Short mmCIF file of C-alpha atoms in Angstrom, two decimals:
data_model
loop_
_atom_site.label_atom_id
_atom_site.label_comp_id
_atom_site.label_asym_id
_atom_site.label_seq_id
_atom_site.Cartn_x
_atom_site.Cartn_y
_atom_site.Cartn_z
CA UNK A 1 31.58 -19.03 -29.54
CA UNK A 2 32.84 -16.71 -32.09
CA UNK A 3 37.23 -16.83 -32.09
CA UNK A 4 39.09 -14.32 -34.20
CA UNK A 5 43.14 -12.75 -34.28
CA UNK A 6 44.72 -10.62 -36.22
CA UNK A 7 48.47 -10.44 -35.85
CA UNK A 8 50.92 -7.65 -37.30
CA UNK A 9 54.40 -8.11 -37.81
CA UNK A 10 56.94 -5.81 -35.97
CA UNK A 11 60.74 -5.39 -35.60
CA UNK A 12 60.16 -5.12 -31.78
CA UNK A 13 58.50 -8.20 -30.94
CA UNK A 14 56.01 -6.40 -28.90
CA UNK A 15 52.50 -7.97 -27.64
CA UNK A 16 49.36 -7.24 -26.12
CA UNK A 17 46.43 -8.95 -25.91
CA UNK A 18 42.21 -7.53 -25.75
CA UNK A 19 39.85 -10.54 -23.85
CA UNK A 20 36.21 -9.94 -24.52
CA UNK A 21 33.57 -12.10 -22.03
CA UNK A 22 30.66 -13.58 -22.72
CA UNK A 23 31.50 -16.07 -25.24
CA UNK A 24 33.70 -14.63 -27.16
CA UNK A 25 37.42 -13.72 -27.24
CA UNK A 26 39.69 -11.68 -29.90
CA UNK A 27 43.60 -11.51 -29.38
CA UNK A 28 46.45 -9.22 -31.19
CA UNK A 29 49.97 -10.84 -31.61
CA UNK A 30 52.80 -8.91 -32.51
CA UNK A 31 55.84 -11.07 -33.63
CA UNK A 32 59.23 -10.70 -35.11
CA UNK A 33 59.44 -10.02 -38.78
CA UNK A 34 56.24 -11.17 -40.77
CA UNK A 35 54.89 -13.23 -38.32
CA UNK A 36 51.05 -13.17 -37.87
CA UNK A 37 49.72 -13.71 -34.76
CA UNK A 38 45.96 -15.72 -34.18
CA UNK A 39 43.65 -15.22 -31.23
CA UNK A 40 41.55 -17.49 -29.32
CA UNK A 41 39.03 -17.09 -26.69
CA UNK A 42 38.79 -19.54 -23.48
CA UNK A 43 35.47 -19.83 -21.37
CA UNK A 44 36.96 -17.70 -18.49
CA UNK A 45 35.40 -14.52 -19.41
CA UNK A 46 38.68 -13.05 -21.21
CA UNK A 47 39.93 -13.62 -24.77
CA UNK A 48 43.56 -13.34 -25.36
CA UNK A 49 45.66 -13.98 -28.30
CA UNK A 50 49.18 -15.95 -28.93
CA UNK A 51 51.67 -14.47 -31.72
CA UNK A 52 53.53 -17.33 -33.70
CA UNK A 53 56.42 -14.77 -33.65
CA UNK A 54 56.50 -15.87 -30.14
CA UNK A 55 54.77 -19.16 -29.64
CA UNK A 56 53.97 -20.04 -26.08
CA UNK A 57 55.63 -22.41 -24.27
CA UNK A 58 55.71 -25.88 -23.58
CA UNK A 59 55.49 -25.73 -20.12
CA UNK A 60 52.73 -22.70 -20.00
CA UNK A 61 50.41 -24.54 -21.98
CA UNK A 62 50.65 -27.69 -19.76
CA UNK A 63 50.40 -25.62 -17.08
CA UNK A 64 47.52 -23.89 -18.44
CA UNK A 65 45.57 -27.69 -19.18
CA UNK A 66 46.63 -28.70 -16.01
CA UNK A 67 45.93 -26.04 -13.02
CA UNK A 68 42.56 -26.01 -11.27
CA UNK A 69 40.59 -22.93 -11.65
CA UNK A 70 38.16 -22.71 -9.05
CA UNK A 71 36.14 -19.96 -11.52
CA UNK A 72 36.02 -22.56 -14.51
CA UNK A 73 32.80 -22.77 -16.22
CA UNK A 74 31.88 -26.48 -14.90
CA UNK A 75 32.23 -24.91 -11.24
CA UNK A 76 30.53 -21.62 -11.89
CA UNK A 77 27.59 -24.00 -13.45
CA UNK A 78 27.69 -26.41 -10.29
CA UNK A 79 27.19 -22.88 -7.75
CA UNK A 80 24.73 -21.52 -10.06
CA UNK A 81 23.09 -24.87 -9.11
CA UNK A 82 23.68 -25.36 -6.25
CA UNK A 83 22.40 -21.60 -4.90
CA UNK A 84 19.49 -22.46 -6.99
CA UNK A 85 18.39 -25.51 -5.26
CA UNK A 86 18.39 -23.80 -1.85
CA UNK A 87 16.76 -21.04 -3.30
CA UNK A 88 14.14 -23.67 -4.22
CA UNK A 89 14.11 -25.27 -1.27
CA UNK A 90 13.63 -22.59 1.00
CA UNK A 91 10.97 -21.30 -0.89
CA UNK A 92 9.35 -24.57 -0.42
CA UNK A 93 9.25 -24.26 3.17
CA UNK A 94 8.46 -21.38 3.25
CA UNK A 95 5.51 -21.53 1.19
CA UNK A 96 4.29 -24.47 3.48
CA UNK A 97 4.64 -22.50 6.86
CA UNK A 98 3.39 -19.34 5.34
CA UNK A 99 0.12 -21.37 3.53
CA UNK A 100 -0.42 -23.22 6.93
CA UNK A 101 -0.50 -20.11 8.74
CA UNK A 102 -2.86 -18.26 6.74
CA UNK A 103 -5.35 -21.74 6.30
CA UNK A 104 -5.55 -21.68 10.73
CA UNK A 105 -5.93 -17.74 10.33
CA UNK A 106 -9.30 -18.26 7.79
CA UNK A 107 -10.52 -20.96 10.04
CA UNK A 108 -10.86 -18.20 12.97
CA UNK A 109 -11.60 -15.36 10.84
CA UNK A 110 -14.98 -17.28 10.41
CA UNK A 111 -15.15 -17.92 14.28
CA UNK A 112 -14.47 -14.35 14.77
CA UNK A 113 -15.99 -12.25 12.17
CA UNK A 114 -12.74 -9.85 12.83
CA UNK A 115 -11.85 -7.81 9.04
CA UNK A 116 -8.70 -6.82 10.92
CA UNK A 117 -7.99 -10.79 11.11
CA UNK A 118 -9.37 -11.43 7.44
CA UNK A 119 -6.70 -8.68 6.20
CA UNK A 120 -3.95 -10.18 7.50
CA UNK A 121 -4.95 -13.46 6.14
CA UNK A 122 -5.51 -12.23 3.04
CA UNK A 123 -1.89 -10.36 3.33
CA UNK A 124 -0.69 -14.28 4.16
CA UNK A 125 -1.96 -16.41 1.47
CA UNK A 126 -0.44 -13.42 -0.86
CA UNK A 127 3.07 -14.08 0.88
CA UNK A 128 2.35 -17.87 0.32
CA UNK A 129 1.61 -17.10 -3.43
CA UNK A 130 4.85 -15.08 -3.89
CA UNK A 131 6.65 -18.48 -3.35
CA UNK A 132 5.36 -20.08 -6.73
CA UNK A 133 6.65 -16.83 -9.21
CA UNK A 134 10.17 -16.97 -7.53
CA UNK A 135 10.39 -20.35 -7.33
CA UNK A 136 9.52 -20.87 -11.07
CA UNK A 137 12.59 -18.46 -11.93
CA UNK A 138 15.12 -20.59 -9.84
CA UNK A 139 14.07 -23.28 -11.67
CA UNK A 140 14.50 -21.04 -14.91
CA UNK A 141 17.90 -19.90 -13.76
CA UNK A 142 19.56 -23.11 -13.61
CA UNK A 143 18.81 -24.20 -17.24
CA UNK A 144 22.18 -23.99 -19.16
CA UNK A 145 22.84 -20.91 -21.65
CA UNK A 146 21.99 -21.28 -25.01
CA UNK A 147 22.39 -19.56 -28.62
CA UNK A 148 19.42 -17.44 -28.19
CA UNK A 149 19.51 -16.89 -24.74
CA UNK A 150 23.26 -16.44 -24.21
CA UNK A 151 23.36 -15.79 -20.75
CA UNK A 152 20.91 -18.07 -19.45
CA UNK A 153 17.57 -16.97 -17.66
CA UNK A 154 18.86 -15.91 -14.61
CA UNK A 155 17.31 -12.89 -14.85
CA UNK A 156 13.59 -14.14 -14.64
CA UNK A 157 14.00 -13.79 -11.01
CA UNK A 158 13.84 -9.87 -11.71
CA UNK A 159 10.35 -10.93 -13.75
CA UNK A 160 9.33 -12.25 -10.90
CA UNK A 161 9.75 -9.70 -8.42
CA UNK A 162 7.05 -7.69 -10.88
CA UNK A 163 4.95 -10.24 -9.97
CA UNK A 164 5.31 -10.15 -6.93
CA UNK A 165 5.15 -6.55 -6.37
CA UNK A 166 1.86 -7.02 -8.26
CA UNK A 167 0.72 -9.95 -5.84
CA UNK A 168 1.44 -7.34 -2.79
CA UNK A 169 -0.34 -4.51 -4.41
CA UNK A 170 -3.27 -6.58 -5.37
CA UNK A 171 -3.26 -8.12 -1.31
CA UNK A 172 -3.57 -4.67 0.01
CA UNK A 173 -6.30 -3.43 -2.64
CA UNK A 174 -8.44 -6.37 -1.02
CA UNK A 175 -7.36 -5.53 2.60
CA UNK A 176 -8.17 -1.41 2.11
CA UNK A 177 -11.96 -2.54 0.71
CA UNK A 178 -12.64 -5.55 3.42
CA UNK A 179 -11.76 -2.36 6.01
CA UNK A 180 -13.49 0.46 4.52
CA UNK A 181 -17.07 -1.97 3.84
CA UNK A 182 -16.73 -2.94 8.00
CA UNK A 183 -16.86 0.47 8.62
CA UNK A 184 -19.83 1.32 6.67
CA UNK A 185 -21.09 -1.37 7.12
CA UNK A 186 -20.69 -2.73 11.30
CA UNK A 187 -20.52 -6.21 12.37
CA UNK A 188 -19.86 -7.13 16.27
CA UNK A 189 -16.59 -9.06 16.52
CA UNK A 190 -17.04 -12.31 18.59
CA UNK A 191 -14.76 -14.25 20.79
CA UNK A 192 -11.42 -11.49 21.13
CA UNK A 193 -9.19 -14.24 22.94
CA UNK A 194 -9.48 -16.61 19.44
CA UNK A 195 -8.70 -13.38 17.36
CA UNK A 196 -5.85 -12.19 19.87
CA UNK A 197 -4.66 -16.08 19.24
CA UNK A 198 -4.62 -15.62 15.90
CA UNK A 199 -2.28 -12.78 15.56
CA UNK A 200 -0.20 -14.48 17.41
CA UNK A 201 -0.23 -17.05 15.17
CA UNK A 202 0.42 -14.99 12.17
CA UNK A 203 3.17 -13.20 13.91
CA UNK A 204 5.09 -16.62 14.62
CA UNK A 205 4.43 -18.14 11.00
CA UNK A 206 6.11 -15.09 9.95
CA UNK A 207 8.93 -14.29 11.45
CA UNK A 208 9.87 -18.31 11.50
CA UNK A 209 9.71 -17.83 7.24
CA UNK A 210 11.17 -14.15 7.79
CA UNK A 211 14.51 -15.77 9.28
CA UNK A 212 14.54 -18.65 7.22
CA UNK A 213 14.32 -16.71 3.74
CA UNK A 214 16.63 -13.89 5.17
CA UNK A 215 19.32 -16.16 5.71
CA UNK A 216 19.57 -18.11 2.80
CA UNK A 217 18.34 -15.20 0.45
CA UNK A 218 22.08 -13.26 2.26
CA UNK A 219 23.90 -17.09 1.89
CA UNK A 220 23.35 -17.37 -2.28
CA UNK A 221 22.93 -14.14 -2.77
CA UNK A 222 19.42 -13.63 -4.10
CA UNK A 223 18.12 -9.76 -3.33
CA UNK A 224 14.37 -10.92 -3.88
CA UNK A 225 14.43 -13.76 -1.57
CA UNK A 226 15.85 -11.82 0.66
CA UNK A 227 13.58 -8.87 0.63
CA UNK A 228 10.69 -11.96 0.38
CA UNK A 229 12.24 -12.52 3.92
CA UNK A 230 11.38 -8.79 5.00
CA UNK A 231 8.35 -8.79 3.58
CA UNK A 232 7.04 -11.62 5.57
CA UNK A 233 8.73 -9.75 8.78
CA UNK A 234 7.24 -7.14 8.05
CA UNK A 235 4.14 -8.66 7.81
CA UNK A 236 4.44 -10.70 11.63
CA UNK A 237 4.23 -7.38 13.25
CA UNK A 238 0.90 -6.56 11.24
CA UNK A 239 -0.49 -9.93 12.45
CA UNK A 240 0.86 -8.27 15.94
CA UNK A 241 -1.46 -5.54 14.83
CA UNK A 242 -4.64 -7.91 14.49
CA UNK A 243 -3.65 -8.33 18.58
CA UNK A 244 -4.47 -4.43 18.90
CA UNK A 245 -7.73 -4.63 17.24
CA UNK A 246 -8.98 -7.32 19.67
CA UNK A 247 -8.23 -5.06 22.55
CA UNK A 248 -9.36 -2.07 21.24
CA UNK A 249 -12.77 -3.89 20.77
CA UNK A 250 -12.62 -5.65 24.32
CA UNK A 251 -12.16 -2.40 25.78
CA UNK A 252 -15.50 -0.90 23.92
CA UNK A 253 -14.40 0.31 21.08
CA UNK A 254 -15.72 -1.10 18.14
CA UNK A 255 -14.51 0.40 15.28
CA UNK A 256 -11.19 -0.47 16.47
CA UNK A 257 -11.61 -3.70 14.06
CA UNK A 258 -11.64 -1.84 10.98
CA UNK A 259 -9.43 0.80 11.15
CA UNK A 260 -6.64 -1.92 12.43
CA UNK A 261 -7.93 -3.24 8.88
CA UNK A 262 -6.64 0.22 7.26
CA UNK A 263 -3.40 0.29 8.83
CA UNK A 264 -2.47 -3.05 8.27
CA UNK A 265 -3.59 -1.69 4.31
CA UNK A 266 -1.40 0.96 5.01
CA UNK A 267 1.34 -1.08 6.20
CA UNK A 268 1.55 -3.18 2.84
CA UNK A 269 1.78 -0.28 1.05
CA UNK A 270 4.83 0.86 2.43
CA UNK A 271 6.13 -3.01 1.50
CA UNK A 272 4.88 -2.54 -1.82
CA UNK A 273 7.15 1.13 -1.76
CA UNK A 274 10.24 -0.46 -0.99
CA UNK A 275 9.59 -3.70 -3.06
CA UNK A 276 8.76 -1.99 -6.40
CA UNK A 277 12.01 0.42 -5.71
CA UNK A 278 14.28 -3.01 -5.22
CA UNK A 279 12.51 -4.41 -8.17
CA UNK A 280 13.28 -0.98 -10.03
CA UNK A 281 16.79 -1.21 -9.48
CA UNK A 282 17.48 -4.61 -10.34
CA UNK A 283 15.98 -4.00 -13.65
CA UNK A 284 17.79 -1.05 -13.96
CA UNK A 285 20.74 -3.15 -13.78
CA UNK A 286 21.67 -1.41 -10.30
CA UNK A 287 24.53 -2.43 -8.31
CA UNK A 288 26.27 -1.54 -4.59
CA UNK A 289 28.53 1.10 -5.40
CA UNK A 290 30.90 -0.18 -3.20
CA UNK A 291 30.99 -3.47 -5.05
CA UNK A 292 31.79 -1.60 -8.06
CA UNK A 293 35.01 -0.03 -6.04
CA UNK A 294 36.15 -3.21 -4.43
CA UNK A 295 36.25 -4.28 -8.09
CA UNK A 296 38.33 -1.39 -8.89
CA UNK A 297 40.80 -1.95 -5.78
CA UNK A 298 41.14 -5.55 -6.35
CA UNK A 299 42.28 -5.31 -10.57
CA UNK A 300 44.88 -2.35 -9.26
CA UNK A 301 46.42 -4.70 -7.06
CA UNK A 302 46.88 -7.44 -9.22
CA UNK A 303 50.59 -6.97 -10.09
CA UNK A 304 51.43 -5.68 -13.29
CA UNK A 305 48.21 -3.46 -13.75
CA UNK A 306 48.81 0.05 -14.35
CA UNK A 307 45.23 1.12 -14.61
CA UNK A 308 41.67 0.03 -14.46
CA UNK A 309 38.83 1.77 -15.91
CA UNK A 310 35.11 1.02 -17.51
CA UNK A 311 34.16 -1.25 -14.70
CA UNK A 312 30.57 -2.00 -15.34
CA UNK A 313 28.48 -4.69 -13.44
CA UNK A 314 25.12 -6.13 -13.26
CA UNK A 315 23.03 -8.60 -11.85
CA UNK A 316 22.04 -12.43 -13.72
CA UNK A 317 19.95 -13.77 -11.45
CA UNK A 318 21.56 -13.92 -8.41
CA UNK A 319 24.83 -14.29 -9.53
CA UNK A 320 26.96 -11.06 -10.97
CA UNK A 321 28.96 -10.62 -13.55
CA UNK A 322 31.54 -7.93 -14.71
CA UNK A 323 33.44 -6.54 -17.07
CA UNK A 324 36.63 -4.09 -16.98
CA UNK A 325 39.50 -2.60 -18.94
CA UNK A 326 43.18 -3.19 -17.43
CA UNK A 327 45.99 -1.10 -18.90
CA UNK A 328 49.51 -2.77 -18.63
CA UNK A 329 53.48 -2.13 -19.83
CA UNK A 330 53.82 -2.08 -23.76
CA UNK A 331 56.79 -4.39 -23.35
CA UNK A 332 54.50 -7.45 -22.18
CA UNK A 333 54.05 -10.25 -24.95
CA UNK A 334 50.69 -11.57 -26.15
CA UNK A 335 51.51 -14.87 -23.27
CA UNK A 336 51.50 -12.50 -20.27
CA UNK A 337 48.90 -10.41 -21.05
CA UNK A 338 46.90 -13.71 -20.99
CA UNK A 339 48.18 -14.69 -17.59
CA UNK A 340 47.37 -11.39 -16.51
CA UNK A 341 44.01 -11.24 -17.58
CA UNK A 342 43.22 -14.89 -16.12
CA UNK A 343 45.13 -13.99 -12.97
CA UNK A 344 42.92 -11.13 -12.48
CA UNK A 345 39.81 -12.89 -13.37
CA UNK A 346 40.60 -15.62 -10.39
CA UNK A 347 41.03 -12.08 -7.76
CA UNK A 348 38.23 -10.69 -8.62
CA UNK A 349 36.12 -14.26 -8.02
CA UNK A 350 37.75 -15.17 -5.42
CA UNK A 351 37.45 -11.45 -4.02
CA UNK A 352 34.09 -9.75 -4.36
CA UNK A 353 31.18 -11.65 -3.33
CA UNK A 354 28.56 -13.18 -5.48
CA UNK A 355 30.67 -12.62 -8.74
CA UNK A 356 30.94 -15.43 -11.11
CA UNK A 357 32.33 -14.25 -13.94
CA UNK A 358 34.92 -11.11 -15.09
CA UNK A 359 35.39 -10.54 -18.92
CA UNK A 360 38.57 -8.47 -18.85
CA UNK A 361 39.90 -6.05 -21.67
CA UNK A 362 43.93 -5.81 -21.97
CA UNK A 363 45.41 -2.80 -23.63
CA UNK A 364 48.49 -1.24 -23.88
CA UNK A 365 49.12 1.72 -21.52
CA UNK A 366 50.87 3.64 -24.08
CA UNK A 367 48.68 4.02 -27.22
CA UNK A 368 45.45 2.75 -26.53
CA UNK A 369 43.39 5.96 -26.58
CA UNK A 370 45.09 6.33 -30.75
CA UNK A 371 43.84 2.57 -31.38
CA UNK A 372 40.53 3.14 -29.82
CA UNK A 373 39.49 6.61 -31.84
CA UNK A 374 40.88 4.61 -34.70
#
């Protein structure tokens, strides 16, 4: 953590302070006379600076040791952990149900001869396999920060959704070519109520791991669990499909095997669409617009903020983190401004969902446009 003030010396004893995040922190302290003012950074995602020409007080600073912050790093660190291990877990689960499901799926896809069947099992074990990639970026996300990496690793859960999205393109490449051989290539499908039985199967194993990822994807936070979770729903009503194809071919039509094949090929591609555009965004640094403006609407409120601008966010993982510009009064000393900023910090944790960390900029209202083409 780099720490650095400057301080000027004024007649007016007038302060402000500037907080930069992510690990480090400058501060501006104007004092009476000749004082010279030194600024420190704290681990709350805001720097702020203390003027001796107006030291702080006594009772702020024991106030200051004191209070709990609910945003501190030690708690932010125990969440990050915390959401990780469920992640973990639920991927673990998941991978089981999903893996058992496609295993009982290959066992009648060689009773049954059915390509219809032996795409959708293929399309399973792939959804199994997607497991391993996130899970392996949980695991990366909850290793601490370091000097190289300063903000962790959180964000090899966006590497891993382009593996993923590979995994899903590479399922339905091997689906489309089992199809399109069957049809050149005929072979009678035997015993339709063991193949109707096993889209049923397929259809429970997945939406059982649909719900389970959903909900705890939406609980920590994590976009590509969650859109793991539609992608195995998605995938129960293709196993649905596989249930189609066996009456088609009960009812004397054949071919109806196959080209079930082709739509369930079909059907992964429009997963692989709307996974590769999620994917896209994330490492595009995307964000919910209207996350963005409850940000603004919550720093406006915080009293004694006169204007907010440069609100930028993006995703670590599946945590977010922010950073913003808050004007306030030219009359406020080096000590408020600090309170401010931390004050505002705490409301916009506390406020907008899945944020774990706000570095916050203080500037004068009057003035800072002069300093800043400067």
């Amino acid at each position: 953590m780099r720490e650095h003030g400057d301080g000027h010396g004024h007649g007016h004893g007038h302060g402000h302070g500037h907080g930069h995040g992510h690990g480090h922190g400058h501060g501006h302290g104007h004092g009476h006379g000749h004082g010279h003012g030194h600024g420190h950074g704290h681990g709350h995602g805001h720097g702020h600076g203390h003027g001796h020409g107006k030291p702080a007080t006594w009772r702020h600073r024991v106030k200051h040791l004191l209070a709990p912050h609910s945003h501190d790093s030690a708690d932010r660190l125990d969440t990050a952990l915390e959401t990780s291990q469920r992640g973990i877990r639920a991927l673990t689960w998941s991978f089981a149900a999903l893996f058992g499901t496609a295993v009982i799926q290959l066992a009648l896809v060689v009773v049954t001869g059915s390509v219809a069947l032996l795409g959708d099992t293929i399309h399973n074990f792939a959804d199994a396999l997607t497991a391993l990639p996130l899970g392996i970026a949980f695991a990366l996300g909850r290793r601490a920060a370091t000097r190289r990496y300063t903000y962790g690793l959180g964000r090899a859960e966006d590497l891993a959704g382009v593996v993923v999205v590979l995994i899903i393109a590479g399922s339905a490449a091997l689906a489309a070519y089992e199809a399109i051989d069957r049809l050149l290539h005929p072979h009678p499908v035997q015993q339709l109520w063991v193949l109707a039985a096993a889209g049923a199967v397929g259809f429970a194993g997945n939406e059982l791991v649909a719900r389970y990822r959903i909900t705890v994807g939406r609980e920590i936070g994590s976009a590509a669990l969650v859109a793991d979770g539609l992608h195995a729903r998605t995938d129960g009503f293709t196993s649905l499909a596989v249930v189609l194809g066996a009456a088609g071919v009960a009812l004397g039509f054949p071919a109806a095997d196959p080209v079930i094949g082709l739509l369930i090929t079909v059907a992964i591609l429009f997963v692989l669409r709307d996974a590769a555009k999620e994917v896209f965004r994330r490492l595009m640094d995307a964000v919910d617009p209207a996350t963005v403006e409850l940000a603004e609407q919550t720093a406006a409120a915080v009293p004694g903020v006169e204007g907010v601008r440069e609100v930028r966010m993006r995703w670590i993982g599946h945590c977010l983190r922010a950073e913003l510009a808050v004007q306030v009064g030219n009359t406020l000393t080096v000590e408020q401004a600090h309170e401010l900023a931390h004050n505002l910090e705490h409301r916009l944790i506390t406020t907008v969902p899945r944020l774990t960390a706000a570095a916050v900029h203080v500037e004068p209202a009057i003035g800072a446009e002069a300093a800043h083409l400067g």
